[in-house]
PDB file of C-alpha atoms and ligand atoms in Angstrom:
ATOM      1  CA  MET C 638     -11.443  26.201 -27.874  1.00 91.00           C
ATOM      2  CA  ILE C 639     -13.752  26.623 -24.897  1.00 96.00           C
ATOM      3  CA  ALA C 640     -17.325  26.354 -26.119  1.00 97.00           C
ATOM      4  CA  PRO C 641     -19.125  29.650 -25.485  1.00 97.00           C
ATOM      5  CA  ASP C 642     -22.374  27.764 -24.834  1.00 97.00           C
ATOM      6  CA  ILE C 643     -23.569  24.174 -24.749  1.00 97.00           C
ATOM      7  CA  GLU C 644     -25.306  24.249 -28.175  1.00 97.00           C
ATOM      8  CA  THR C 645     -22.122  25.405 -29.927  1.00 98.00           C
ATOM      9  CA  GLY C 646     -20.159  22.833 -27.972  1.00 98.00           C
ATOM     10  CA  ILE C 647     -22.462  19.961 -28.935  1.00 98.00           C
ATOM     11  CA  ALA C 648     -22.383  20.970 -32.631  1.00 98.00           C
ATOM     12  CA  ARG C 649     -18.578  21.033 -32.622  1.00 98.00           C
ATOM     13  CA  LEU C 650     -18.445  17.741 -30.708  1.00 98.00           C
ATOM     14  CA  ARG C 651     -20.710  16.145 -33.310  1.00 98.00           C
ATOM     15  CA  ASP C 652     -18.279  17.189 -36.086  1.00 98.00           C
ATOM     16  CA  LEU C 653     -15.318  15.752 -34.172  1.00 98.00           C
ATOM     17  CA  VAL C 654     -17.180  12.487 -33.474  1.00 98.00           C
ATOM     18  CA  ASP C 655     -18.174  12.182 -37.158  1.00 97.00           C
ATOM     19  CA  GLU C 656     -14.596  12.774 -38.298  1.00 97.00           C
ATOM     20  CA  ALA C 657     -13.071  10.234 -35.888  1.00 98.00           C
ATOM     21  CA  ASP C 658     -12.722   6.507 -36.588  1.00 96.00           C
ATOM     22  CA  VAL C 659     -11.418   5.535 -33.162  1.00 98.00           C
ATOM     23  CA  ILE C 660     -12.739   7.376 -30.130  1.00 98.00           C
ATOM     24  CA  LEU C 661     -11.410   6.698 -26.646  1.00 98.00           C
ATOM     25  CA  PRO C 662     -13.599   7.877 -23.771  1.00 98.00           C
ATOM     26  CA  PHE C 663     -11.833   8.365 -20.453  1.00 98.00           C
ATOM     27  CA  THR C 664     -14.408   8.771 -17.700  1.00 97.00           C
ATOM     28  CA  GLY C 665     -14.379  10.046 -14.140  1.00 96.00           C
ATOM     29  CA  ALA C 666     -16.889  10.678 -11.375  1.00 95.00           C
ATOM     30  CA  GLY C 667     -18.714  13.422 -13.295  1.00 96.00           C
ATOM     31  CA  ILE C 668     -20.377  10.948 -15.655  1.00 97.00           C
ATOM     32  CA  SER C 669     -21.972   9.107 -12.721  1.00 97.00           C
ATOM     33  CA  THR C 670     -23.190  11.947 -10.529  1.00 94.00           C
ATOM     34  CA  GLU C 671     -26.597  11.983 -12.250  1.00 95.00           C
ATOM     35  CA  CYS C 672     -26.846   8.286 -11.354  1.00 96.00           C
ATOM     36  CA  GLY C 673     -26.635   9.045  -7.639  1.00 91.00           C
ATOM     37  CA  ILE C 674     -23.039   7.893  -7.240  1.00 91.00           C
ATOM     38  CA  PRO C 675     -21.262  10.440  -5.045  1.00 78.00           C
ATOM     39  CA  ASP C 676     -17.994  11.995  -6.140  1.00 77.00           C
ATOM     40  CA  PHE C 677     -15.800  10.877  -3.247  1.00 69.00           C
ATOM     41  CA  ARG C 678     -13.155  13.527  -3.860  1.00 64.00           C
ATOM     42  CA  SER C 679     -15.442  16.521  -4.241  1.00 63.00           C
ATOM     43  CA  PRO C 680     -15.814  19.129  -1.480  1.00 57.00           C
ATOM     44  CA  GLY C 681     -18.396  17.668   0.903  1.00 59.00           C
ATOM     45  CA  GLY C 682     -17.832  14.233  -0.677  1.00 61.00           C
ATOM     46  CA  LEU C 683     -17.432  11.068   1.320  1.00 59.00           C
ATOM     47  CA  TRP C 684     -13.668  11.336   1.555  1.00 58.00           C
ATOM     48  CA  THR C 685     -13.843  14.729   3.215  1.00 60.00           C
ATOM     49  CA  LYS C 686     -15.959  13.124   5.970  1.00 67.00           C
ATOM     50  CA  TYR C 687     -14.154   9.785   6.281  1.00 73.00           C
ATOM     51  CA  GLN C 688     -10.449   9.408   5.711  1.00 81.00           C
ATOM     52  CA  PRO C 689     -10.131   6.639   3.136  1.00 88.00           C
ATOM     53  CA  ILE C 690      -8.537   3.494   4.555  1.00 93.00           C
ATOM     54  CA  PRO C 691      -5.095   3.030   2.991  1.00 95.00           C
ATOM     55  CA  PHE C 692      -4.121  -0.412   1.761  1.00 96.00           C
ATOM     56  CA  ASP C 693      -1.436  -1.018   4.402  1.00 97.00           C
ATOM     57  CA  GLN C 694      -3.953  -0.351   7.198  1.00 97.00           C
ATOM     58  CA  PHE C 695      -6.456  -2.732   5.604  1.00 97.00           C
ATOM     59  CA  MET C 696      -3.761  -5.420   5.559  1.00 97.00           C
ATOM     60  CA  ALA C 697      -2.495  -4.705   9.069  1.00 97.00           C
ATOM     61  CA  SER C 698      -5.695  -4.470  11.092  1.00 96.00           C
ATOM     62  CA  SER C 699      -8.825  -6.602  11.352  1.00 97.00           C
ATOM     63  CA  ALA C 700     -10.630  -3.561  12.816  1.00 96.00           C
ATOM     64  CA  MET C 701      -9.825  -1.624   9.621  1.00 96.00           C
ATOM     65  CA  ARG C 702     -11.031  -4.505   7.456  1.00 97.00           C
ATOM     66  CA  ASN C 703     -14.285  -4.600   9.414  1.00 97.00           C
ATOM     67  CA  GLU C 704     -14.635  -0.812   9.139  1.00 95.00           C
ATOM     68  CA  SER C 705     -13.953  -0.948   5.413  1.00 95.00           C
ATOM     69  CA  TRP C 706     -16.795  -3.444   4.884  1.00 96.00           C
ATOM     70  CA  ARG C 707     -19.107  -1.523   7.224  1.00 95.00           C
ATOM     71  CA  ARG C 708     -18.660   1.583   5.049  1.00 93.00           C
ATOM     72  CA  ARG C 709     -19.089  -0.404   1.846  1.00 94.00           C
ATOM     73  CA  PHE C 710     -22.395  -1.907   2.953  1.00 95.00           C
ATOM     74  CA  ALA C 711     -23.572   1.502   4.208  1.00 91.00           C
ATOM     75  CA  MET C 712     -23.418   2.589   0.543  1.00 90.00           C
ATOM     76  CA  GLU C 713     -24.870  -0.598  -0.907  1.00 92.00           C
ATOM     77  CA  THR C 714     -28.245   0.927  -1.809  1.00 91.00           C
ATOM     78  CA  GLN C 715     -26.599   3.730  -3.796  1.00 91.00           C
ATOM     79  CA  PHE C 716     -24.432   1.332  -5.781  1.00 94.00           C
ATOM     80  CA  SER C 717     -26.960  -1.465  -6.302  1.00 93.00           C
ATOM     81  CA  THR C 718     -29.795   0.818  -7.434  1.00 95.00           C
ATOM     82  CA  ALA C 719     -27.705   3.095  -9.691  1.00 96.00           C
ATOM     83  CA  ARG C 720     -28.575   2.885 -13.385  1.00 97.00           C
ATOM     84  CA  PRO C 721     -26.505   4.189 -16.324  1.00 98.00           C
ATOM     85  CA  GLY C 722     -26.909   7.891 -17.035  1.00 98.00           C
ATOM     86  CA  ARG C 723     -27.241   9.688 -20.373  1.00 98.00           C
ATOM     87  CA  GLY C 724     -23.460   9.867 -20.712  1.00 98.00           C
ATOM     88  CA  HIS C 725     -23.054   6.102 -20.272  1.00 98.00           C
ATOM     89  CA  VAL C 726     -25.863   5.391 -22.746  1.00 98.00           C
ATOM     90  CA  ALA C 727     -24.423   7.814 -25.322  1.00 98.00           C
ATOM     91  CA  LEU C 728     -21.023   6.114 -25.151  1.00 98.00           C
ATOM     92  CA  ALA C 729     -22.667   2.688 -25.467  1.00 98.00           C
ATOM     93  CA  SER C 730     -24.471   3.981 -28.599  1.00 98.00           C
ATOM     94  CA  LEU C 731     -21.144   5.051 -30.168  1.00 98.00           C
ATOM     95  CA  HIS C 732     -19.657   1.701 -29.113  1.00 98.00           C
ATOM     96  CA  ARG C 733     -22.398  -0.131 -31.045  1.00 97.00           C
ATOM     97  CA  ARG C 734     -21.668   2.046 -34.097  1.00 96.00           C
ATOM     98  CA  GLY C 735     -18.092   0.737 -33.977  1.00 97.00           C
ATOM     99  CA  LYS C 736     -16.549   4.089 -33.084  1.00 97.00           C
ATOM    100  CA  ILE C 737     -15.445   3.207 -29.550  1.00 98.00           C
ATOM    101  CA  PRO C 738     -13.303   0.070 -29.110  1.00 98.00           C
ATOM    102  CA  ALA C 739     -13.221   0.284 -25.302  1.00 98.00           C
ATOM    103  CA  VAL C 740     -13.701   2.756 -22.467  1.00 98.00           C
ATOM    104  CA  VAL C 741     -11.106   3.684 -19.842  1.00 98.00           C
ATOM    105  CA  THR C 742     -12.575   4.681 -16.492  1.00 97.00           C
ATOM    106  CA  GLN C 743     -11.551   5.898 -13.067  1.00 95.00           C
ATOM    107  CA  ASN C 744     -14.976   4.864 -11.784  1.00 96.00           C
ATOM    108  CA  ILE C 745     -15.663   1.759  -9.720  1.00 96.00           C
ATOM    109  CA  ASP C 746     -19.449   1.676 -10.178  1.00 97.00           C
ATOM    110  CA  ASN C 747     -19.854  -0.881 -13.021  1.00 98.00           C
ATOM    111  CA  LEU C 748     -22.164   1.505 -14.926  1.00 98.00           C
ATOM    112  CA  HIS C 749     -20.347   1.204 -18.280  1.00 98.00           C
ATOM    113  CA  GLN C 750     -20.928  -2.557 -18.159  1.00 98.00           C
ATOM    114  CA  ALA C 751     -24.565  -1.924 -17.196  1.00 98.00           C
ATOM    115  CA  SER C 752     -24.971   0.368 -20.217  1.00 98.00           C
ATOM    116  CA  GLY C 753     -23.913  -2.300 -22.714  1.00 97.00           C
ATOM    117  CA  PHE C 754     -20.114  -2.567 -22.775  1.00 98.00           C
ATOM    118  CA  ALA C 755     -18.839  -6.125 -22.329  1.00 98.00           C
ATOM    119  CA  ALA C 756     -16.688  -6.383 -19.194  1.00 97.00           C
ATOM    120  CA  ASP C 757     -13.536  -6.876 -21.294  1.00 98.00           C
ATOM    121  CA  LYS C 758     -14.216  -3.551 -23.071  1.00 98.00           C
ATOM    122  CA  VAL C 759     -14.067  -1.581 -19.811  1.00 98.00           C
ATOM    123  CA  VAL C 760     -10.555  -0.735 -18.629  1.00 98.00           C
ATOM    124  CA  GLU C 761     -10.909  -0.015 -14.913  1.00 97.00           C
ATOM    125  CA  LEU C 762      -7.974   1.950 -13.493  1.00 95.00           C
ATOM    126  CA  HIS C 763      -9.333   1.960  -9.943  1.00 94.00           C
ATOM    127  CA  GLY C 764     -11.044  -1.425  -9.999  1.00 96.00           C
ATOM    128  CA  ASN C 765     -14.687  -2.266  -9.304  1.00 97.00           C
ATOM    129  CA  THR C 766     -16.656  -2.051  -6.076  1.00 96.00           C
ATOM    130  CA  THR C 767     -19.569  -4.259  -7.128  1.00 97.00           C
ATOM    131  CA  TYR C 768     -17.718  -7.475  -6.304  1.00 97.00           C
ATOM    132  CA  ALA C 769     -14.807  -8.590  -4.129  1.00 98.00           C
ATOM    133  CA  THR C 770     -11.626 -10.590  -4.598  1.00 97.00           C
ATOM    134  CA  CYS C 771      -9.290 -12.542  -2.347  1.00 98.00           C
ATOM    135  CA  LEU C 772      -5.997 -10.691  -2.002  1.00 97.00           C
ATOM    136  CA  ASP C 773      -4.081 -14.004  -1.882  1.00 97.00           C
ATOM    137  CA  CYS C 774      -5.603 -16.362  -4.465  1.00 98.00           C
ATOM    138  CA  ALA C 775      -7.525 -13.702  -6.475  1.00 96.00           C
ATOM    139  CA  LYS C 776     -10.753 -15.718  -6.284  1.00 98.00           C
ATOM    140  CA  ARG C 777     -13.833 -13.617  -6.990  1.00 97.00           C
ATOM    141  CA  HIS C 778     -16.403 -13.353  -4.192  1.00 98.00           C
ATOM    142  CA  GLU C 779     -19.848 -11.836  -4.683  1.00 97.00           C
ATOM    143  CA  LEU C 780     -20.917  -9.087  -2.265  1.00 96.00           C
ATOM    144  CA  ALA C 781     -23.925 -11.139  -1.152  1.00 96.00           C
ATOM    145  CA  TRP C 782     -21.521 -13.823   0.072  1.00 97.00           C
ATOM    146  CA  VAL C 783     -19.475 -11.255   2.003  1.00 97.00           C
ATOM    147  CA  LYS C 784     -22.571  -9.514   3.354  1.00 96.00           C
ATOM    148  CA  GLU C 785     -24.142 -12.671   4.737  1.00 96.00           C
ATOM    149  CA  ARG C 786     -20.983 -13.465   6.702  1.00 96.00           C
ATOM    150  CA  PHE C 787     -20.336  -9.861   7.728  1.00 96.00           C
ATOM    151  CA  GLU C 788     -23.868  -9.442   9.063  1.00 95.00           C
ATOM    152  CA  ALA C 789     -23.629 -12.659  11.053  1.00 95.00           C
ATOM    153  CA  ASP C 790     -20.848 -11.380  13.332  1.00 92.00           C
ATOM    154  CA  GLY C 791     -19.771  -7.915  12.087  1.00 90.00           C
ATOM    155  CA  ARG C 792     -16.456  -9.272  10.938  1.00 94.00           C
ATOM    156  CA  ALA C 793     -14.881  -9.182   7.489  1.00 95.00           C
ATOM    157  CA  PRO C 794     -14.859 -12.761   6.190  1.00 95.00           C
ATOM    158  CA  GLU C 795     -11.761 -14.487   4.904  1.00 97.00           C
ATOM    159  CA  CYS C 796     -11.443 -16.544   1.738  1.00 98.00           C
ATOM    160  CA  THR C 797     -11.460 -20.340   1.912  1.00 96.00           C
ATOM    161  CA  CYS C 798      -7.684 -20.082   1.364  1.00 98.00           C
ATOM    162  CA  GLY C 799      -7.367 -17.833   4.443  1.00 97.00           C
ATOM    163  CA  GLY C 800      -6.644 -14.679   2.420  1.00 98.00           C
ATOM    164  CA  TYR C 801      -8.273 -11.304   3.094  1.00 98.00           C
ATOM    165  CA  VAL C 802     -11.315 -10.448   0.979  1.00 98.00           C
ATOM    166  CA  LYS C 803     -11.567  -6.865  -0.274  1.00 98.00           C
ATOM    167  CA  THR C 804     -13.746  -5.052  -2.794  1.00 97.00           C
ATOM    168  CA  ALA C 805     -12.080  -5.302  -6.212  1.00 97.00           C
ATOM    169  CA  THR C 806     -11.082  -1.639  -5.998  1.00 96.00           C
ATOM    170  CA  VAL C 807      -7.623  -0.075  -5.928  1.00 94.00           C
ATOM    171  CA  SER C 808      -7.072   1.486  -2.497  1.00 93.00           C
ATOM    172  CA  PHE C 809      -4.692   4.299  -1.660  1.00 91.00           C
ATOM    173  CA  GLY C 810      -1.242   2.802  -1.382  1.00 93.00           C
ATOM    174  CA  GLN C 811      -2.198  -0.241  -3.453  1.00 93.00           C
ATOM    175  CA  ALA C 812      -0.368  -0.789  -6.759  1.00 90.00           C
ATOM    176  CA  MET C 813      -2.153   0.387  -9.901  1.00 90.00           C
ATOM    177  CA  PRO C 814      -3.317  -2.581 -11.992  1.00 93.00           C
ATOM    178  CA  GLU C 815      -0.531  -3.003 -14.540  1.00 95.00           C
ATOM    179  CA  ALA C 816      -2.498  -4.703 -17.278  1.00 96.00           C
ATOM    180  CA  ALA C 817      -5.173  -1.993 -17.168  1.00 96.00           C
ATOM    181  CA  MET C 818      -2.532   0.754 -17.224  1.00 96.00           C
ATOM    182  CA  ARG C 819      -0.790  -0.754 -20.248  1.00 96.00           C
ATOM    183  CA  ARG C 820      -4.074  -1.200 -22.072  1.00 97.00           C
ATOM    184  CA  ALA C 821      -5.108   2.393 -21.336  1.00 97.00           C
ATOM    185  CA  GLU C 822      -1.761   3.606 -22.693  1.00 97.00           C
ATOM    186  CA  ALA C 823      -2.092   1.580 -25.884  1.00 98.00           C
ATOM    187  CA  LEU C 824      -5.655   2.808 -26.418  1.00 98.00           C
ATOM    188  CA  SER C 825      -4.648   6.431 -25.762  1.00 98.00           C
ATOM    189  CA  ALA C 826      -1.793   6.205 -28.251  1.00 98.00           C
ATOM    190  CA  SER C 827      -3.950   4.709 -31.001  1.00 98.00           C
ATOM    191  CA  CYS C 828      -7.187   6.725 -30.863  1.00 98.00           C
ATOM    192  CA  ASN C 829      -7.862   9.757 -33.025  1.00 97.00           C
ATOM    193  CA  LEU C 830     -10.282  11.377 -30.618  1.00 98.00           C
ATOM    194  CA  PHE C 831      -9.746  11.324 -26.852  1.00 98.00           C
ATOM    195  CA  LEU C 832     -12.843  12.261 -24.864  1.00 98.00           C
ATOM    196  CA  ALA C 833     -12.076  13.152 -21.247  1.00 98.00           C
ATOM    197  CA  ILE C 834     -15.446  13.085 -19.489  1.00 98.00           C
ATOM    198  CA  GLY C 835     -16.197  14.159 -15.935  1.00 96.00           C
ATOM    199  CA  SER C 836     -12.642  13.871 -14.680  1.00 95.00           C
ATOM    200  CA  SER C 837     -10.687  16.693 -13.118  1.00 92.00           C
ATOM    201  CA  LEU C 838      -7.606  15.005 -14.668  1.00 93.00           C
ATOM    202  CA  VAL C 839      -5.522  15.609 -11.564  1.00 89.00           C
ATOM    203  CA  VAL C 840      -4.949  12.035 -10.407  1.00 80.00           C
ATOM    204  CA  TRP C 841      -1.677  10.723 -11.778  1.00 78.00           C
ATOM    205  CA  PRO C 842      -0.747   8.487 -13.477  1.00 76.00           C
ATOM    206  CA  ALA C 843      -4.214   8.445 -15.043  1.00 75.00           C
ATOM    207  CA  ALA C 844      -3.930  12.097 -16.001  1.00 84.00           C
ATOM    208  CA  GLY C 845      -1.065  11.215 -18.347  1.00 93.00           C
ATOM    209  CA  PHE C 846      -3.406   9.604 -20.861  1.00 96.00           C
ATOM    210  CA  PRO C 847      -4.797  12.783 -22.464  1.00 96.00           C
ATOM    211  CA  LEU C 848      -1.221  14.004 -22.922  1.00 95.00           C
ATOM    212  CA  LEU C 849      -0.215  10.720 -24.505  1.00 96.00           C
ATOM    213  CA  ALA C 850      -3.191  10.890 -26.878  1.00 97.00           C
ATOM    214  CA  LYS C 851      -2.388  14.473 -27.812  1.00 96.00           C
ATOM    215  CA  ARG C 852       1.270  13.597 -28.479  1.00 96.00           C
ATOM    216  CA  SER C 853       0.013  10.764 -30.695  1.00 97.00           C
ATOM    217  CA  CYS C 854      -1.863  13.367 -32.778  1.00 97.00           C
ATOM    218  CA  ALA C 855      -5.360  12.639 -31.442  1.00 98.00           C
ATOM    219  CA  ARG C 856      -7.861  15.403 -30.966  1.00 98.00           C
ATOM    220  CA  LEU C 857      -8.610  16.106 -27.312  1.00 98.00           C
ATOM    221  CA  VAL C 858     -12.064  17.005 -25.997  1.00 98.00           C
ATOM    222  CA  ILE C 859     -12.715  17.784 -22.329  1.00 98.00           C
ATOM    223  CA  LEU C 860     -16.221  17.616 -20.908  1.00 98.00           C
ATOM    224  CA  ASN C 861     -16.150  18.753 -17.305  1.00 97.00           C
ATOM    225  CA  ARG C 862     -18.076  21.219 -15.185  1.00 94.00           C
ATOM    226  CA  ASP C 863     -14.904  22.782 -13.822  1.00 94.00           C
ATOM    227  CA  PRO C 864     -11.718  23.896 -15.592  1.00 95.00           C
ATOM    228  CA  THR C 865      -8.845  21.394 -15.828  1.00 95.00           C
ATOM    229  CA  ASP C 866      -5.105  21.826 -16.281  1.00 93.00           C
ATOM    230  CA  PHE C 867      -5.407  20.475 -19.826  1.00 95.00           C
ATOM    231  CA  ASP C 868      -7.995  22.937 -21.146  1.00 96.00           C
ATOM    232  CA  ASP C 869      -5.291  24.991 -22.897  1.00 96.00           C
ATOM    233  CA  ILE C 870      -4.189  22.097 -25.094  1.00 96.00           C
ATOM    234  CA  ALA C 871      -7.695  20.738 -25.776  1.00 97.00           C
ATOM    235  CA  ASP C 872      -9.335  21.079 -29.176  1.00 98.00           C
ATOM    236  CA  LEU C 873     -12.693  21.525 -27.480  1.00 98.00           C
ATOM    237  CA  VAL C 874     -13.757  22.146 -23.883  1.00 98.00           C
ATOM    238  CA  ILE C 875     -17.411  22.034 -22.821  1.00 98.00           C
ATOM    239  CA  ARG C 876     -18.002  23.170 -19.247  1.00 97.00           C
ATOM    240  CA  ALA C 877     -21.571  21.983 -18.818  1.00 97.00           C
ATOM    241  CA  ASP C 878     -23.686  19.179 -17.433  1.00 96.00           C
ATOM    242  CA  ILE C 879     -22.382  15.901 -18.863  1.00 97.00           C
ATOM    243  CA  GLY C 880     -25.725  14.179 -19.260  1.00 98.00           C
ATOM    244  CA  GLN C 881     -27.081  17.194 -21.114  1.00 98.00           C
ATOM    245  CA  THR C 882     -23.984  17.419 -23.325  1.00 98.00           C
ATOM    246  CA  LEU C 883     -24.007  13.749 -24.342  1.00 98.00           C
ATOM    247  CA  GLU C 884     -27.771  13.148 -24.553  1.00 98.00           C
ATOM    248  CA  PRO C 885     -27.891  14.098 -28.291  1.00 98.00           C
ATOM    249  CA  PHE C 886     -25.513  11.163 -28.976  1.00 98.00           C
ATOM    250  CA  VAL C 887     -27.895   8.597 -27.483  1.00 97.00           C
ATOM    251  CA  VAL C 888     -29.310   6.204 -30.100  1.00 93.00           C
ATOM    252  CA  HIS C 889     -31.953   3.750 -28.927  1.00 85.00           C
TER     253      HIS C 889
HETATM  254 ZN1  LIG Q 228      -8.276 -16.949  -1.505  1.00 93.58          ZN
END
């Protein structure tokens, strides 16, 4: 069912939320746009201006590593000042009520954690850009540490072990994080309401999760401004602003 208007959609969503014991939110860029985080893939988005740097180029070239960090710090204000939006806060409210065991996200902005989910309750399919890791020894490095060294000579620093240091994100050509993928699958298969929020659901393998949930007899709700390929099999589709749609579920 495609909601004819937002009020009808919210009323139906409230019924589905009340009926469900285990809700799994799956979030994409659309939940964070009201927080000032750009949707990289959208028309006019960052990735239409800059080709993203694939993982093999990052590994092969110090110039690419420097460029990667230059771009990251150019966006530092947007990431460091972003605060959770109404969608994040609504999901955190349902989490506190015991309805949401964990959230699966394609986002790298750390805003679910900032809204009140413990870090181990956020399954990040594309990693996290608010800190860095060593690609050899996996040691965590804070961005301030990287920034201080990068600003000193414009070069991407290396870990004390000599490994390359990269934001903790999953780049193009880099393997998907297996533990996160397995956890997302298990959560999808065991929820009774799957909420796809602000994702165009086109990026595989992530897009397989709503199908898996549906096959496991969960209800499927899609909140997205634009149509998706899964609208036909969804129990409810609301094509409206995400913050506006989820605001009634915020409990302070
Ligand atoms: Zn290291």
